[in-house]
XYZ file of C-alpha atoms in Angstrom:
256
model
C -0.071 -0.079 -0.229
C 0.695 3.693 -0.381
C 1.773 5.427 2.300
C -0.310 8.795 2.514
C 2.579 10.732 3.921
C 4.385 13.384 1.618
C 1.239 12.615 -1.042
C -0.837 15.628 -2.864
C -4.075 14.662 -4.604
C -5.108 15.923 -7.846
C -8.813 14.632 -8.430
C -9.855 14.529 -11.943
C -13.185 14.598 -13.337
C -14.548 14.383 -16.507
C -15.025 18.228 -17.193
C -18.399 20.582 -18.534
C -19.847 23.399 -19.585
C -22.100 23.154 -16.716
C -21.113 25.043 -13.942
C -22.890 22.970 -11.101
C -20.275 19.683 -11.816
C -17.210 21.711 -10.835
C -18.820 23.202 -7.723
C -20.026 19.906 -6.779
C -16.554 18.460 -7.318
C -14.934 21.657 -5.204
C -17.185 20.364 -2.123
C -16.167 16.855 -2.667
C -12.500 18.219 -2.645
C -13.248 20.264 0.445
C -14.977 16.830 2.104
C -11.826 14.668 1.365
C -9.662 17.425 2.433
C -11.294 17.244 6.055
C -11.016 13.751 5.896
C -7.119 13.389 5.000
C -6.747 16.173 8.146
C -8.426 14.287 10.385
C -5.984 11.227 9.977
C -3.258 11.935 12.264
C -0.674 10.519 10.069
C -1.474 12.479 7.239
C 1.875 14.544 6.330
C 0.881 18.199 5.893
C 3.156 20.350 4.253
C 5.364 23.055 6.618
C 5.492 25.426 4.018
C 1.511 25.634 3.159
C -0.188 28.878 3.582
C -2.138 27.296 6.187
C -0.723 24.809 9.074
C -3.640 22.448 8.640
C -3.563 22.553 4.924
C -3.534 19.627 3.034
C -2.607 18.979 -0.837
C -5.983 18.512 -2.630
C -6.538 19.867 -6.124
C -9.045 19.808 -8.714
C -8.615 19.366 -12.895
C -10.544 17.899 -15.794
C -9.984 15.478 -18.781
C -11.973 17.855 -21.198
C -13.374 21.403 -21.246
C -10.102 22.706 -19.015
C -8.374 25.711 -19.593
C -5.369 23.492 -20.498
C -4.951 20.017 -21.431
C -5.395 17.664 -18.435
C -1.374 16.762 -18.755
C -0.369 20.416 -18.288
C -3.151 20.654 -15.340
C -0.957 17.944 -13.690
C 2.322 19.390 -14.277
C 1.304 22.693 -12.761
C -0.137 20.789 -9.857
C 2.999 18.771 -9.312
C 5.183 21.744 -9.609
C 2.637 23.348 -6.903
C 3.378 20.151 -4.612
C 6.672 19.878 -5.259
C 6.939 23.538 -4.177
C 5.083 22.848 -1.022
C 7.239 20.100 0.337
C 5.187 17.088 -1.674
C 6.923 14.433 -2.830
C 4.373 12.274 -4.380
C 0.971 13.635 -6.627
C -2.120 11.142 -6.600
C -3.802 11.303 -9.209
C -7.547 10.075 -8.484
C -10.353 9.671 -11.524
C -13.800 10.395 -10.406
C -15.018 8.075 -12.995
C -17.507 5.422 -12.507
C -17.050 3.512 -15.837
C -13.551 1.628 -16.513
C -14.276 3.281 -20.392
C -11.886 4.935 -22.655
C -11.402 7.606 -20.648
C -10.238 5.850 -17.649
C -8.180 2.900 -19.688
C -6.387 5.304 -22.217
C -6.732 8.997 -21.981
C -6.316 9.818 -18.185
C -3.227 7.082 -18.253
C -1.442 8.810 -21.233
C -2.179 12.351 -20.047
C -0.396 11.504 -16.273
C 2.365 9.896 -18.440
C 3.567 12.840 -20.227
C 3.182 14.954 -17.042
C 5.393 12.637 -15.672
C 7.789 12.989 -18.136
C 7.884 16.834 -18.045
C 8.047 16.418 -14.595
C 10.879 14.443 -14.456
C 12.354 13.504 -10.780
C 10.832 16.481 -8.888
C 7.716 14.721 -8.039
C 6.367 10.744 -8.736
C 2.750 11.068 -10.374
C 0.941 8.323 -9.201
C -2.447 6.887 -10.962
C -5.053 5.534 -8.385
C -7.809 3.145 -9.463
C -10.863 4.998 -10.382
C -13.990 5.985 -8.054
C -16.438 3.011 -9.523
C -13.551 0.348 -8.840
C -14.460 0.632 -5.239
C -16.620 -1.892 -3.768
C -18.006 0.691 -1.325
C -20.115 2.102 -4.048
C -22.364 -0.622 -3.802
C -23.122 1.026 -0.310
C -23.456 3.990 -1.697
C -26.352 3.348 -4.262
C -27.964 0.955 -1.973
C -28.503 3.767 0.392
C -30.627 5.959 -2.382
C -32.550 2.712 -3.212
C -33.499 2.473 0.834
C -35.119 5.434 0.675
C -37.892 4.545 -1.839
C -38.876 0.861 -0.618
C -41.343 -1.444 -2.197
C -40.530 -0.707 -5.838
C -38.342 -2.531 -8.817
C -35.354 -0.410 -9.565
C -33.351 1.014 -12.469
C -29.557 1.839 -12.440
C -28.675 4.401 -14.942
C -25.241 4.399 -16.045
C -23.765 6.858 -18.912
C -22.799 3.584 -20.509
C -19.505 3.327 -22.726
C -18.826 1.674 -25.997
C -15.436 -0.170 -24.882
C -15.856 -4.043 -24.675
C -16.141 -4.937 -21.699
C -16.631 -1.435 -19.482
C -20.142 -1.642 -19.381
C -19.898 -5.112 -17.169
C -19.072 -3.551 -13.939
C -22.850 -1.547 -13.837
C -24.194 -5.213 -14.710
C -22.586 -6.388 -11.867
C -23.344 -3.413 -9.542
C -27.174 -3.572 -10.516
C -27.198 -7.321 -9.506
C -26.059 -6.518 -6.178
C -28.006 -3.947 -5.334
C -31.458 -5.970 -6.735
C -31.587 -3.411 -10.006
C -31.751 -3.351 -14.048
C -28.925 -1.636 -15.594
C -29.874 0.884 -18.184
C -27.637 3.484 -20.305
C -28.074 6.419 -21.259
C -25.454 6.316 -24.718
C -25.763 2.650 -24.961
C -28.316 -0.046 -24.808
C -30.686 -1.806 -23.153
C -31.945 2.434 -22.955
C -33.907 3.543 -20.100
C -37.346 3.266 -21.750
C -36.943 -0.204 -23.089
C -36.167 -1.268 -19.585
C -39.275 0.454 -18.219
C -41.150 -1.496 -20.512
C -39.432 -4.636 -19.231
C -40.497 -4.108 -16.145
C -44.098 -3.056 -16.623
C -44.476 -6.160 -18.818
C -43.175 -7.806 -15.595
C -46.316 -6.760 -13.580
C -44.599 -3.798 -11.956
C -46.340 -0.639 -10.721
C -43.832 1.230 -8.909
C -40.250 1.851 -10.320
C -37.737 3.710 -9.550
C -34.453 5.043 -11.637
C -31.466 5.828 -9.561
C -28.760 8.000 -12.454
C -25.537 6.457 -11.441
C -23.584 9.684 -12.214
C -21.891 11.885 -9.498
C -23.140 15.013 -9.971
C -26.088 16.965 -11.176
C -25.699 18.517 -14.907
C -26.629 18.460 -18.397
C -27.165 14.732 -18.688
C -28.968 14.382 -15.240
C -30.944 17.194 -16.255
C -32.385 15.304 -19.743
C -32.754 12.142 -17.308
C -35.297 14.228 -15.459
C -37.218 15.548 -18.886
C -37.341 11.506 -19.788
C -38.388 10.358 -16.397
C -41.076 12.955 -16.628
C -42.099 11.896 -20.421
C -42.300 8.422 -19.461
C -44.511 9.207 -16.285
C -46.543 10.561 -18.804
C -46.545 8.246 -20.964
C -47.780 5.551 -18.303
C -50.048 7.494 -16.143
C -50.791 4.659 -14.071
C -47.330 3.986 -13.110
C -45.537 5.111 -10.254
C -42.066 6.558 -11.382
C -39.712 7.989 -8.596
C -36.552 9.538 -9.530
C -33.481 9.423 -7.272
C -30.825 12.074 -7.090
C -27.134 11.541 -8.495
C -24.171 10.425 -5.858
C -23.403 14.018 -5.124
C -20.406 15.112 -3.062
C -21.302 13.625 0.227
C -18.558 12.270 2.852
C -19.736 8.249 1.677
C -17.739 9.156 -1.449
C -15.017 11.183 0.534
C -14.697 8.178 2.687
C -14.120 5.971 -0.472
C -11.685 8.531 -1.823
C -9.818 7.785 1.070
C -9.325 4.518 0.485
C -8.112 4.866 -3.212
C -5.847 7.269 -2.419
C -3.853 4.588 0.028
C -4.057 1.711 -2.397
C -1.600 1.161 -5.551
C -2.920 1.720 -8.771
C-alpha cells in the first residue's frame, strides 16, 4: 500500500460547460481534504499557507483551460514547491471506459515525463472501482422501498466497460440501463411493466448534477406521462457527500 505521507492529491473529473459539476467537485474536494486532515498520520506540508492545509487540487480531462497533462504538471510543480514528494491522481469516473483506461493514463505519463524526478505522479484506481459504491447506491434505493429499480449509467462502447454496472445492478437488486448505449431507459421501463411492476425507481449512476441528469429528469417525466398508472420515482445522483469522500480516502491509499 502507498503510505499517505508526503502525498498531494489531484481529483480529475470529466469536465463540463455546466458550472454545477465543478462546484460539486470542489465540495467533494473539501470533504476529502477534511478526511485527510482528520487522519493523524497524514503529513502536512510545512510550506503550506495554513498549518492545517492538506494538498488537494482538482482538474478536468476535457473542457478545461489546459490539457490534462499540463494541469497535472502545474499541480505537480505546486505540490513539489510545498514539499510534497508524490502527487496522486484520482479519477472521479464510474466506468472503466476509454477515458479511464487510455486517456488519463496517457496524460499522466506525459506529465511525469515533463516533471522528471521533481515529484512522483501516481495514478490511483478510478472511483467506480471501489466496492463501497454498492453501499452508496443501496442507500439511495432504501429511501424508496417496494419499487423495482433501474440503475441508469452513462454507458461505454468499450468492450467490457459496462460489465461492472451489470454486476453492481445485480448486487443492489436492480437492472441496468444506459444513457448512451443499449439497453436504454425506456426499454428497461417497458420490460419491468411487462413483468407486472407498477412502482419503479430510477437511480442515476452519475456523480454530479449537470446537463445529462437534467435530460434524464426530462426523460423520466415523459415516461411518467406516457404511463399514467405507473408510479415512477427518480432518485438524485450520487453528489458530494462524506461517504464518497471516505471512498476517495481508500483509493488514495492503494496502488494503481
